[in-house]
Amino acid sequence: MPAPPELAVGVVLFRTDPEELRRCLRSLSLAAREPGTPSLRVLLRDQSPDASLRELAEAVGLGDAYSFAEGANPGFGAGQNALMAAAFGAGAQAHLCLNPDALLHPEALAALWRAHRSDPGAGLLEAQQFPSEHAKAVDPDSGATPWCSGCALLVPRTTWERVGGFDERFFLYGEDVDLSWRVRAAGLGCRLVPEALVLHHVDDRPPDVGRHAQLLRASALLGAKYGDRAYVEFCLGDLRTLRQAPPTLPPFEEPTPALRAVADFAHRFSFAEPRW
Amino acid sequence: MTAPLVTVVVQAGDHPAPALDRALFALGGQRHRPLRVVLAGGSDRGAAADARLLERHAALGGFEAARTPSVEAALREAHGLLLTLSPPALLYPGHLVRLVSALERSPASRWALASGRLALLAPGRPASRPHVLAKRDPWGQRAPGLLRGPPLPQCAALFDLSRAGSLPPLLLRAGRSQYLPRVALAAALGLPALAEGPPSFEWLVERMPKRILVEDAVRAAGSTLRAAARAARRRWLALASRRAPR
């Protein structure tokens, strides 16, 4: 029986622009040919209202990788959890969560895999967003960072087994910060891999109230989960200013001392000391 | 309506390979199509290595690739819309779209300018692992900053050669420089159309320009002076309230 692919790459789709997806998959295919890239399995989970992206998946030879969620969209984290369960169940050593609007640099997969293999203490490894990276603090030598973005995020099998996947109460945004904090509280590290570039640019998007409100709702949920009432109130205040509906929040939770030690609400939406 | 072809002339130069690689990768992510990227001039990396870098990013399907022996040759052959880029600069995906749109909105303009950021790199890092210490927006998003702020890199400007008549000799002379000769260009071509919106390119530097450091120092001194004046006023008020007759 052939060995299972070492790395699974999971892409969650929701009304994805077909041209954007085509380019993302093209970048994946080019990166897969680079020396040092492990054996690969791509998984596409379509959470759109219809299965029109199936045709594209078939056209690029990924018909077998495509699955349709029957019109249900439980969110990014739940979609990636389903893909991770499938990938690790089939024997993958690591799973890369990849945004469909991202383009991988040809050397990105090899660089991520090299970093994963050389650092067993890294519970999450993220590719560096390019050309404009996040301002959060990063150690220039080790790549250690307070949290990893879900845009191009490598989750080792050991992390999945020890910490689990995303908290599915987060629909979009905030789930990556939460997973990062849980990973760090479990004694593992979050690491940015600067040689692994992923082209994912959000800085020059036009302002969008709906997107910002989504971020505020996710942040309020994060605050409630980590028991920070002042931060939740701050998010709800911004939502009121924007005249946007508040989220339904769970009861405030009491985080463990380990979680409390890593959670950072002092830096608002950076969730870490910014470099600029 | 079909979008116009934009030609980007990349000065190959003797930059470290990762710097050129990153500049080309950023070009591969441009939202504007059609796009032609001309890698111009020789380098100490060798022609074969440069060709490989160019081709692997062209394979993403974002641009058509070409090479020429010199920047001058590339500029002479260019027509339509032209942008020149030197690898320490990175274009954000919307940069060309924004510049093209500014020219479309301003039919009398022969060139357009967009704003960018300065990214300060930690010194002495390997080219494959640059580390950004800080970013600044020294040009702002309005005319005064773009026209009179610190020197702008070549990639801030898009030229419409069909409106400029023929390629101004000025552009040929300036083609090898990293900077835009703004005043001379404005004299030759008239004022540029300004692309509105947030910064859409990044210029990587290992030292902030002196002008920005001076502005920072002045701002810091001003803020210290204001704080000292506020404290002195508070002390004076406290003293005055104690001495006031009851």
Short mmCIF file of C-alpha atoms in Angstrom, two decimals, chain B residues 53-171:
data_model
loop_
_atom_site.label_atom_id
_atom_site.label_comp_id
_atom_site.label_asym_id
_atom_site.label_seq_id
_atom_site.Cartn_x
_atom_site.Cartn_y
_atom_site.Cartn_z
CA LEU B 53 13.49 33.93 -11.72
CA LEU B 54 11.42 35.74 -14.33
CA GLU B 55 9.91 32.63 -15.88
CA ARG B 56 8.86 31.02 -12.63
CA HIS B 57 6.77 34.01 -11.68
CA ALA B 58 5.41 34.44 -15.21
CA ALA B 59 4.23 30.83 -14.91
CA LEU B 60 1.65 31.99 -12.37
CA GLY B 61 -0.14 33.60 -15.29
CA GLY B 62 -0.07 37.18 -14.03
CA PHE B 63 2.17 38.64 -16.72
CA GLU B 64 3.93 38.10 -20.02
CA ALA B 65 7.71 38.06 -19.59
CA ALA B 66 10.43 39.61 -21.75
CA ARG B 67 14.10 40.53 -21.36
CA THR B 68 16.25 43.25 -22.90
CA PRO B 69 19.97 43.95 -22.57
CA SER B 70 19.54 47.44 -21.15
CA VAL B 71 17.04 49.69 -19.41
CA GLU B 72 17.41 52.23 -22.23
CA ALA B 73 16.47 49.62 -24.84
CA ALA B 74 13.44 48.60 -22.80
CA LEU B 75 12.31 52.22 -22.44
CA ARG B 76 12.80 52.94 -26.16
CA GLU B 77 10.66 49.92 -27.12
CA ALA B 78 7.93 50.70 -24.60
CA HIS B 79 4.60 52.14 -25.71
CA GLY B 80 1.28 52.77 -24.02
CA LEU B 81 1.52 52.71 -20.23
CA LEU B 82 4.95 52.41 -18.63
CA LEU B 83 6.25 51.96 -15.10
CA THR B 84 9.89 51.47 -14.10
CA LEU B 85 10.80 49.52 -10.99
CA SER B 86 13.95 48.84 -9.02
CA PRO B 87 13.86 45.71 -6.85
CA PRO B 88 14.06 47.30 -3.41
CA ALA B 89 10.48 48.34 -4.23
CA LEU B 90 7.46 46.03 -3.93
CA LEU B 91 4.14 46.78 -5.57
CA TYR B 92 0.95 45.96 -3.70
CA PRO B 93 -1.59 44.06 -5.86
CA GLY B 94 -3.75 47.15 -6.52
CA HIS B 95 -0.94 49.56 -7.45
CA LEU B 96 -1.28 49.41 -11.24
CA VAL B 97 -5.09 49.30 -11.15
CA ARG B 98 -5.07 52.48 -9.09
CA LEU B 99 -2.61 54.32 -11.35
CA VAL B 100 -4.42 53.29 -14.55
CA SER B 101 -7.70 54.40 -13.05
CA ALA B 102 -6.20 57.80 -12.08
CA LEU B 103 -5.10 58.34 -15.70
CA GLU B 104 -8.54 57.32 -16.98
CA ARG B 105 -10.19 59.85 -14.69
CA SER B 106 -7.83 62.60 -15.81
CA PRO B 107 -7.61 62.49 -19.64
CA ALA B 108 -5.35 65.56 -19.77
CA SER B 109 -2.67 64.02 -17.55
CA ARG B 110 0.34 62.32 -19.07
CA TRP B 111 1.44 60.61 -15.90
CA ALA B 112 0.03 59.51 -12.56
CA LEU B 113 1.49 59.20 -9.08
CA ALA B 114 0.52 56.92 -6.21
CA SER B 115 1.61 56.96 -2.62
CA GLY B 116 3.66 54.29 -0.88
CA ARG B 117 5.36 53.31 2.33
CA LEU B 118 8.94 53.27 3.48
CA ALA B 119 9.82 49.98 5.18
CA LEU B 120 12.89 50.17 7.40
CA LEU B 121 14.87 46.93 7.32
CA ALA B 122 17.00 45.62 10.17
CA PRO B 123 20.61 46.00 9.04
CA GLY B 124 22.86 43.04 8.31
CA ARG B 125 20.13 40.45 7.73
CA PRO B 126 20.42 37.84 4.96
CA ALA B 127 18.55 38.91 1.82
CA SER B 128 16.36 35.82 2.06
CA ARG B 129 15.24 36.74 5.61
CA PRO B 130 14.71 40.51 5.65
CA HIS B 131 13.18 41.83 8.85
CA VAL B 132 11.05 44.97 8.80
CA LEU B 133 11.55 47.10 11.91
CA ALA B 134 9.13 49.90 11.09
CA LYS B 135 7.00 51.38 8.34
CA ARG B 136 6.22 54.99 7.59
CA ASP B 137 3.85 56.76 5.19
CA PRO B 138 5.99 59.84 4.46
CA TRP B 139 4.12 60.97 1.35
CA GLY B 140 0.56 60.92 2.63
CA GLN B 141 -2.25 60.57 0.10
CA ARG B 142 -2.55 64.13 -1.15
CA ALA B 143 -0.80 66.34 -3.63
CA PRO B 144 1.50 68.28 -1.29
CA GLY B 145 3.15 65.15 0.08
CA LEU B 146 3.41 63.39 -3.26
CA LEU B 147 4.79 66.43 -5.05
CA ARG B 148 7.01 67.90 -2.36
CA GLY B 149 7.62 65.05 0.15
CA PRO B 150 10.79 62.95 0.32
CA PRO B 151 12.16 61.61 -3.00
CA LEU B 152 9.83 59.11 -4.62
CA PRO B 153 11.01 55.86 -6.19
CA GLN B 154 10.43 55.28 -9.90
CA CYS B 155 7.64 52.78 -9.22
CA ALA B 156 5.39 55.54 -7.81
CA ALA B 157 4.70 56.82 -11.35
CA LEU B 158 2.89 55.45 -14.38
CA PHE B 159 3.50 57.24 -17.70
CA ASP B 160 1.08 57.28 -20.60
CA LEU B 161 3.42 57.37 -23.56
CA SER B 162 0.55 57.77 -26.02
CA ARG B 163 -0.35 61.08 -24.36
CA ALA B 164 3.26 62.17 -23.90
CA GLY B 165 3.74 62.13 -27.70
CA SER B 166 7.07 60.37 -27.68
CA LEU B 167 9.20 59.11 -24.87
CA PRO B 168 10.63 62.20 -23.17
CA PRO B 169 14.45 62.12 -23.20
CA LEU B 170 14.14 62.92 -19.52
CA LEU B 171 12.67 59.48 -18.87
#
